[in-house]
PDB file of N, CA and C in Angstrom:
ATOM      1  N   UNK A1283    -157.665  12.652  35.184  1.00 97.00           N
ATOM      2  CA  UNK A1283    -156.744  13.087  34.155  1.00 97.00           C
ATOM      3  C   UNK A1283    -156.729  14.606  34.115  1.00 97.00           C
ATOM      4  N   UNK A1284    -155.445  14.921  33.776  1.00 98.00           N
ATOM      5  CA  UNK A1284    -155.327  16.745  33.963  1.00 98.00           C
ATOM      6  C   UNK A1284    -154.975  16.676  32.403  1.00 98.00           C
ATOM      7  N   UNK A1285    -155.811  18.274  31.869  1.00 98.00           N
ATOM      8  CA  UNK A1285    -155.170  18.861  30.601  1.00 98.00           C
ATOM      9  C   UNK A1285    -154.980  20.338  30.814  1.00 98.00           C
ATOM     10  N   UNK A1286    -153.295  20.424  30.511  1.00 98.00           N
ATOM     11  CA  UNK A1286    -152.456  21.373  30.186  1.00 98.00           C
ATOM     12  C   UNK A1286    -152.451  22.089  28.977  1.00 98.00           C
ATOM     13  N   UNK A1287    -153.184  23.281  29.110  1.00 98.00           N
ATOM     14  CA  UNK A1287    -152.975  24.144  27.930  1.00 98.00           C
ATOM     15  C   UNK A1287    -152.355  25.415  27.882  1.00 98.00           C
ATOM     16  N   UNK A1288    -151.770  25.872  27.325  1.00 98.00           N
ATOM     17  CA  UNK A1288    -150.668  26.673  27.255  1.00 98.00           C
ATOM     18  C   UNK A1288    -150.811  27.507  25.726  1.00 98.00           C
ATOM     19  N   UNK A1289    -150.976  29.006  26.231  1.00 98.00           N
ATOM     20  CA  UNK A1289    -151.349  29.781  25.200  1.00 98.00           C
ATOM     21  C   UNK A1289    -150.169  31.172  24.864  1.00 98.00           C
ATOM     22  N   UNK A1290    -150.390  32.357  24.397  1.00 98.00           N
ATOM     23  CA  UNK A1290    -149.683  33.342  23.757  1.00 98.00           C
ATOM     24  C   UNK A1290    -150.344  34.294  23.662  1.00 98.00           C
ATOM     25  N   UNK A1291    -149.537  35.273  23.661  1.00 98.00           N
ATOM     26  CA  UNK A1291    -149.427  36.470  22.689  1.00 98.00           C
ATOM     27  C   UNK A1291    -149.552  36.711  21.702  1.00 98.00           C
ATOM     28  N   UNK A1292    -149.901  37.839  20.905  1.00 97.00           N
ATOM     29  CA  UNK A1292    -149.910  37.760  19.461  1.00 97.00           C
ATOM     30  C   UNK A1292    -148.502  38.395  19.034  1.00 97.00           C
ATOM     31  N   UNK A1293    -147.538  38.493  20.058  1.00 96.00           N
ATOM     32  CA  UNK A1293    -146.214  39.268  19.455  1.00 96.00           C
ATOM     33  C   UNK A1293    -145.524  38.051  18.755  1.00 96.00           C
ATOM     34  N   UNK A1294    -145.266  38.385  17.581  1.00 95.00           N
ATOM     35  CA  UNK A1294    -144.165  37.451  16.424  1.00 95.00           C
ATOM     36  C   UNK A1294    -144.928  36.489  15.518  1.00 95.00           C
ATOM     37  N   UNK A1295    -144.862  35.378  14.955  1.00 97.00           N
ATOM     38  CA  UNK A1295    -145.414  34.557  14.183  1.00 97.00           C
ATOM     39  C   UNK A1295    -146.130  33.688  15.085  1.00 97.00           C
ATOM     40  N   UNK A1296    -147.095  33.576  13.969  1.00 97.00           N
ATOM     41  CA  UNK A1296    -148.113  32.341  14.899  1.00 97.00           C
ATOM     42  C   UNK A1296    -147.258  31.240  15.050  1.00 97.00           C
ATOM     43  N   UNK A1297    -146.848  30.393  14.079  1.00 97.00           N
ATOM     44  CA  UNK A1297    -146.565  29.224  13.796  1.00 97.00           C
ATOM     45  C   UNK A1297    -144.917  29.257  15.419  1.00 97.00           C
ATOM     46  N   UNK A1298    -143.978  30.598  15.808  1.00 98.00           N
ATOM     47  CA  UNK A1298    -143.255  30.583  17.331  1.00 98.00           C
ATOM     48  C   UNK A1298    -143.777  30.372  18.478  1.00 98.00           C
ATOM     49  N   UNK A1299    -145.424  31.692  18.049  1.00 98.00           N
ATOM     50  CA  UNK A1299    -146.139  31.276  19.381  1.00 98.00           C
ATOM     51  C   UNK A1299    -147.180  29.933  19.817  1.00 98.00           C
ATOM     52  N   UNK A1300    -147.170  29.040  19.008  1.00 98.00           N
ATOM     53  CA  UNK A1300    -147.632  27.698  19.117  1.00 98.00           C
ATOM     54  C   UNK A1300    -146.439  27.136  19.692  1.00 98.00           C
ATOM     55  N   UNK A1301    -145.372  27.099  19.193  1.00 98.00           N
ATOM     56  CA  UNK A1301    -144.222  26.274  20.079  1.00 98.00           C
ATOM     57  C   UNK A1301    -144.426  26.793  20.903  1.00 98.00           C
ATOM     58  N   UNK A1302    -143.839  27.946  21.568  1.00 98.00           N
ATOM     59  CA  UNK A1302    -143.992  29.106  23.071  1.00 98.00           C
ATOM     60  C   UNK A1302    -144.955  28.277  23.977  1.00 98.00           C
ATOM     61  N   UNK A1303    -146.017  28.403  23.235  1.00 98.00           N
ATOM     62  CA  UNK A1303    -147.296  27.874  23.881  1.00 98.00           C
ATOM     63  C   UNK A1303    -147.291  26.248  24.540  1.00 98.00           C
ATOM     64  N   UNK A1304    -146.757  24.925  23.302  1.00 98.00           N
ATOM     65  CA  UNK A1304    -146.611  24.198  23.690  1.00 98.00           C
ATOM     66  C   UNK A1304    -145.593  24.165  24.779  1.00 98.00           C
ATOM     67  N   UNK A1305    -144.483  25.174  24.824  1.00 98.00           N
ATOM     68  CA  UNK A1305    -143.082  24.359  25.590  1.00 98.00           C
ATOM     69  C   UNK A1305    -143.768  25.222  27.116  1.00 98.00           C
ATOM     70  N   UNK A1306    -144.484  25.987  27.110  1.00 98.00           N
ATOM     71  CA  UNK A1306    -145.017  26.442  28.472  1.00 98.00           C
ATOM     72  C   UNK A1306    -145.820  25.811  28.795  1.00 98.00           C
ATOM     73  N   UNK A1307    -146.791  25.090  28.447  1.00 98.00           N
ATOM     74  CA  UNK A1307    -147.915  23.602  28.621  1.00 98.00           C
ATOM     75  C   UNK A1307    -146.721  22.484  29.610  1.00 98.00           C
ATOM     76  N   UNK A1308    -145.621  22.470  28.755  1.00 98.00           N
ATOM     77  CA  UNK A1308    -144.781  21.148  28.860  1.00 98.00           C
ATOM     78  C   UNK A1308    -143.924  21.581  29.627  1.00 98.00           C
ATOM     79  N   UNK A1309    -143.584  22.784  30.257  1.00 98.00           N
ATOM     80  CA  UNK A1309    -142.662  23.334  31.357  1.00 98.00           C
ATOM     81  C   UNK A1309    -143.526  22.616  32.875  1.00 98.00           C
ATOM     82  N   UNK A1310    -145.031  22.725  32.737  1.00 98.00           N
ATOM     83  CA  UNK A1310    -146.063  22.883  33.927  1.00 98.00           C
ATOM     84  C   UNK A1310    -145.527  21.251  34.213  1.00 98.00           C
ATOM     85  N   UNK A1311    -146.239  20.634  32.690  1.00 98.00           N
ATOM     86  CA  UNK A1311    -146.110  19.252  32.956  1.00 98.00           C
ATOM     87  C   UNK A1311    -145.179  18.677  33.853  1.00 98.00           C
ATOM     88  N   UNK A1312    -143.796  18.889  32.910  1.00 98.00           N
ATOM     89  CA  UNK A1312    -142.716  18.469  33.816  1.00 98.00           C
ATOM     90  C   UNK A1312    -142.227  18.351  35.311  1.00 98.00           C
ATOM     91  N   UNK A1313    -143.087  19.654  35.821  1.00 98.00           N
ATOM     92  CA  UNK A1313    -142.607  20.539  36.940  1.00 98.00           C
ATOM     93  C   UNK A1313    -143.504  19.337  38.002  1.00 98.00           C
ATOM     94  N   UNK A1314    -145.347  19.092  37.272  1.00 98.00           N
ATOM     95  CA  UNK A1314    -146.171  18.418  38.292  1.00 98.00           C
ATOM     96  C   UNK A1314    -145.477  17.191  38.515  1.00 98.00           C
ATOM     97  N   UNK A1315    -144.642  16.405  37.195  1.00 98.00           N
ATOM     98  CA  UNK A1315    -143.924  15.004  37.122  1.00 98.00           C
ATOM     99  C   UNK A1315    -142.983  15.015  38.167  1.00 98.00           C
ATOM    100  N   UNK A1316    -141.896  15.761  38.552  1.00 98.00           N
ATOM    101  CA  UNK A1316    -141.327  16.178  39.545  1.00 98.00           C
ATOM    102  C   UNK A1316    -141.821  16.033  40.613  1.00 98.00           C
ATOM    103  N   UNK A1317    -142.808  16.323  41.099  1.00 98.00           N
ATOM    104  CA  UNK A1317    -143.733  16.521  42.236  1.00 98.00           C
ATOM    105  C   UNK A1317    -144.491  15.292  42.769  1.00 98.00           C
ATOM    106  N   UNK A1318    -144.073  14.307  41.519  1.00 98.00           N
ATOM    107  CA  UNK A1318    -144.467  13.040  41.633  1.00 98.00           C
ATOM    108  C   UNK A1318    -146.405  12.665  41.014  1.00 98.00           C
ATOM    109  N   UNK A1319    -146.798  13.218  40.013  1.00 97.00           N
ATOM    110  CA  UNK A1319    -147.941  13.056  39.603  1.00 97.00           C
ATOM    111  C   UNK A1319    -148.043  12.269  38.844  1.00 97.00           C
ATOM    112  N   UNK A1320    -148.254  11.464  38.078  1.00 98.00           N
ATOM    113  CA  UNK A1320    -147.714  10.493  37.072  1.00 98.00           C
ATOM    114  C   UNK A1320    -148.240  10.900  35.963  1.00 98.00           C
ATOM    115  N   UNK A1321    -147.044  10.648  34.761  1.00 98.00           N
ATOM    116  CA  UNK A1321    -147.009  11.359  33.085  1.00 98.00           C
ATOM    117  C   UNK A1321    -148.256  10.621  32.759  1.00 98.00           C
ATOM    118  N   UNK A1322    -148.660   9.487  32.628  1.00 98.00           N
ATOM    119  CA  UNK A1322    -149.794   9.325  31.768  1.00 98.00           C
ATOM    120  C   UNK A1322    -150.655   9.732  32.203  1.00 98.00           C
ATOM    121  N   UNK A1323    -151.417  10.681  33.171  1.00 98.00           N
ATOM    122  CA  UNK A1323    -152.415  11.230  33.751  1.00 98.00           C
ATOM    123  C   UNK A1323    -152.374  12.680  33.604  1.00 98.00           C
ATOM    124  N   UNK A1324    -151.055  13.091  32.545  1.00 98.00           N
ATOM    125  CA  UNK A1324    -151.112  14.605  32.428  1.00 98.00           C
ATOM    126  C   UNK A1324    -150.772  14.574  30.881  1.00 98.00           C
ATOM    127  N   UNK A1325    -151.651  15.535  30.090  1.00 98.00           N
ATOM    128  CA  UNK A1325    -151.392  15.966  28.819  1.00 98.00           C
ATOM    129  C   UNK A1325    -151.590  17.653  28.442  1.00 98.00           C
ATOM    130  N   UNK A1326    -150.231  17.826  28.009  1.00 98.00           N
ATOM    131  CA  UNK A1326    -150.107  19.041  27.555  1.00 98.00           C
ATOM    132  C   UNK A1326    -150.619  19.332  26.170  1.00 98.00           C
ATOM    133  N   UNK A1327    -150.913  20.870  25.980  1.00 98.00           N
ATOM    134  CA  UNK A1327    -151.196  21.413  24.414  1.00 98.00           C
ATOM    135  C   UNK A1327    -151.086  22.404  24.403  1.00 98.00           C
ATOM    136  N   UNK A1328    -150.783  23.133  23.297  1.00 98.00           N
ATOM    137  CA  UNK A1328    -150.087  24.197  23.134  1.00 98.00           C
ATOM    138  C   UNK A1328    -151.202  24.369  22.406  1.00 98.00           C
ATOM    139  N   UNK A1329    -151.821  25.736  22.359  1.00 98.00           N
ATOM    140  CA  UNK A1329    -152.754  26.766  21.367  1.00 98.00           C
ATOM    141  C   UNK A1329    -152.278  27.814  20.403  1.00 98.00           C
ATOM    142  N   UNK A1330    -150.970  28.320  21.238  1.00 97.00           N
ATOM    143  CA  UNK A1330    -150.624  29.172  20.595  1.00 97.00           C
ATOM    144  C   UNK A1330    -151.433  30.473  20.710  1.00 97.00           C
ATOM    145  N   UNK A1331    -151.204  31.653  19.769  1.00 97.00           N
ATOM    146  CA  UNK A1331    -151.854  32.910  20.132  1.00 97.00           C
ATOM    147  C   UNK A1331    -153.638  33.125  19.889  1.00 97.00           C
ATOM    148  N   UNK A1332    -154.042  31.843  19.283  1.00 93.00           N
ATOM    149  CA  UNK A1332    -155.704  31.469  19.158  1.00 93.00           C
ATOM    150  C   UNK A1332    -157.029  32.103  19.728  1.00 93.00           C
ATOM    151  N   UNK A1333    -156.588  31.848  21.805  1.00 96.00           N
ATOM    152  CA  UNK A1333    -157.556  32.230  22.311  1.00 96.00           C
ATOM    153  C   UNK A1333    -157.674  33.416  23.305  1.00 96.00           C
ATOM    154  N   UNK A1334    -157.225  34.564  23.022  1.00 97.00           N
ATOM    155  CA  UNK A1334    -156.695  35.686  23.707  1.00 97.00           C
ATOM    156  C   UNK A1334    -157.839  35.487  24.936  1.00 97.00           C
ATOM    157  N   UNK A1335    -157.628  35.843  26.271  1.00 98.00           N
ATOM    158  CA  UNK A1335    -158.490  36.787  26.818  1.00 98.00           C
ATOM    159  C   UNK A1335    -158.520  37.797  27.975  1.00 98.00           C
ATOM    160  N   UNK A1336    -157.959  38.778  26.900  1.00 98.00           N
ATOM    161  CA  UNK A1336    -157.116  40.217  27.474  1.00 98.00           C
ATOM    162  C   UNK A1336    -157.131  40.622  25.843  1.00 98.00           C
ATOM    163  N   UNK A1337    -157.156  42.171  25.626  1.00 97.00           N
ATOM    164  CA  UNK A1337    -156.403  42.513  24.355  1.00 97.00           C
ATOM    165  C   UNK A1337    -154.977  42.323  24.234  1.00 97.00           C
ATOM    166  N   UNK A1338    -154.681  42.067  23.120  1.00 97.00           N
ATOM    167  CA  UNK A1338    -153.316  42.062  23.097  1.00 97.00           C
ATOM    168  C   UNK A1338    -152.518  43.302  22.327  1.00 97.00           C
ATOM    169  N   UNK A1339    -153.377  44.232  22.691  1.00 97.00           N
ATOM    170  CA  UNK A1339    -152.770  45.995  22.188  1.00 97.00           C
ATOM    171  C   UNK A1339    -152.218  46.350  23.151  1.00 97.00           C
ATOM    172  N   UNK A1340    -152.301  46.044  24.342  1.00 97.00           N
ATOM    173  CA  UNK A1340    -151.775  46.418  25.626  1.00 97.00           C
ATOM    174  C   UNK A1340    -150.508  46.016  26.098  1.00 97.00           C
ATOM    175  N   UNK A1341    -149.828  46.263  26.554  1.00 97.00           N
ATOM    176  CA  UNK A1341    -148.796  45.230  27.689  1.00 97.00           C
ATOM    177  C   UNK A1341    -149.144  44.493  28.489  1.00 97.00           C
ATOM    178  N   UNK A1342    -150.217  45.111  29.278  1.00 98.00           N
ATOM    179  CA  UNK A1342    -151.231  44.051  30.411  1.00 98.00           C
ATOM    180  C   UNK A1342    -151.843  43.246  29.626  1.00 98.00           C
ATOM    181  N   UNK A1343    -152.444  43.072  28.773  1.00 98.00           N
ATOM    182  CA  UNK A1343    -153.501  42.140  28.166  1.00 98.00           C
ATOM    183  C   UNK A1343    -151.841  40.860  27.888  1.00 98.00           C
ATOM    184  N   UNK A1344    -151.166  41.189  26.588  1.00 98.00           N
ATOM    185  CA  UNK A1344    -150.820  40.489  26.625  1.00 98.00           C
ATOM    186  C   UNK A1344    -150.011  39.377  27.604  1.00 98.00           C
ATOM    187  N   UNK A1345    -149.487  39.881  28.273  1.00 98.00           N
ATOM    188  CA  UNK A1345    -149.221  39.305  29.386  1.00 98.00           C
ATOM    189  C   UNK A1345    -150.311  38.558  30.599  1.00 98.00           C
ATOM    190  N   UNK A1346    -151.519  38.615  30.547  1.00 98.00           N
ATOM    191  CA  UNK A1346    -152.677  38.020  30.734  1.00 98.00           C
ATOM    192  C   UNK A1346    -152.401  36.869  29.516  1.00 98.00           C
ATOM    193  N   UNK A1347    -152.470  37.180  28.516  1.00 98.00           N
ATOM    194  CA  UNK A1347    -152.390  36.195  27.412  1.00 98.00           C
ATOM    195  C   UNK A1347    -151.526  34.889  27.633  1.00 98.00           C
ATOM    196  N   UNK A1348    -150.321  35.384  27.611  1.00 98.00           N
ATOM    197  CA  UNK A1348    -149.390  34.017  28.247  1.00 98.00           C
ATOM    198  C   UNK A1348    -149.630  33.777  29.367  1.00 98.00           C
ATOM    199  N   UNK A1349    -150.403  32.218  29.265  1.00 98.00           N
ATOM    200  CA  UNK A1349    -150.817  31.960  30.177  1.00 98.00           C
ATOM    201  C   UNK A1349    -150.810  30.317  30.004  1.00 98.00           C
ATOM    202  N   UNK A1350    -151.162  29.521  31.754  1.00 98.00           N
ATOM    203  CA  UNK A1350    -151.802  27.653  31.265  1.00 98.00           C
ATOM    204  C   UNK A1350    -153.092  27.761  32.033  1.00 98.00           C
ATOM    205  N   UNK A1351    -153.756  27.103  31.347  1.00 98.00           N
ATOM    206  CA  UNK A1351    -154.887  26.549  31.814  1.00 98.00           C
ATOM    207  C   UNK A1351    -155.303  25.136  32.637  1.00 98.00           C
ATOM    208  N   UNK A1352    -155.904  24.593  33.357  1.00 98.00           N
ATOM    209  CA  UNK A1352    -156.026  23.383  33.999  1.00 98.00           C
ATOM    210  C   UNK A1352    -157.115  23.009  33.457  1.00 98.00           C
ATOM    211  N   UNK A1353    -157.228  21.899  33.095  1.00 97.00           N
ATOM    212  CA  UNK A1353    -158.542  21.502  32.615  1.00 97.00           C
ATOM    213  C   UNK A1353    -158.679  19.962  33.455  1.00 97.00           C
ATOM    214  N   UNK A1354    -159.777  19.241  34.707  1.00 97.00           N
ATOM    215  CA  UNK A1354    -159.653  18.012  34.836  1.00 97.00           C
ATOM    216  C   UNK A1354    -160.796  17.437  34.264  1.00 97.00           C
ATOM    217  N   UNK A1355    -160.066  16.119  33.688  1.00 90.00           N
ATOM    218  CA  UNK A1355    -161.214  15.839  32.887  1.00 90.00           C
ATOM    219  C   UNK A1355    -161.316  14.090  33.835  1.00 90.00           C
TER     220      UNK A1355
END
């Protein structure tokens, strides 16, 4: 089983960058479904701007920030 996590920036409201976050989790998803991986073996989540790791005072950091993660579990 794969987990899709999908995070942010701190630019704008938390409560945008949790969607942001989820619909970039669920962009990956889609893309592996395509590719032929099968949906019940992939779950996405969105964090939102939660777990920075980069500053996000920067331009570079944040952009490090938006990011997905792979997790197999």
């Amino acid at each position: 089983h794969l987990t899709i996590d999908g995070f942010a920036d701190n630019s704008g409201l938390a409560d945008h960058n949790l969607i942001l976050s989820k619909k970039r989790s669920d962009a990956v998803k889609d893309y592996l479904i395509r590719k032929g991986v099968k949906a019940d073996r992939i779950t996405s989540i969105g964090h939102g701007q939660d777990r920075p790791v980069a500053d996000n005072a920067t331009l570079e950091g944040k952009a490090v920030n938006r990011r997905v993660e792979f997790r197999i579990d």
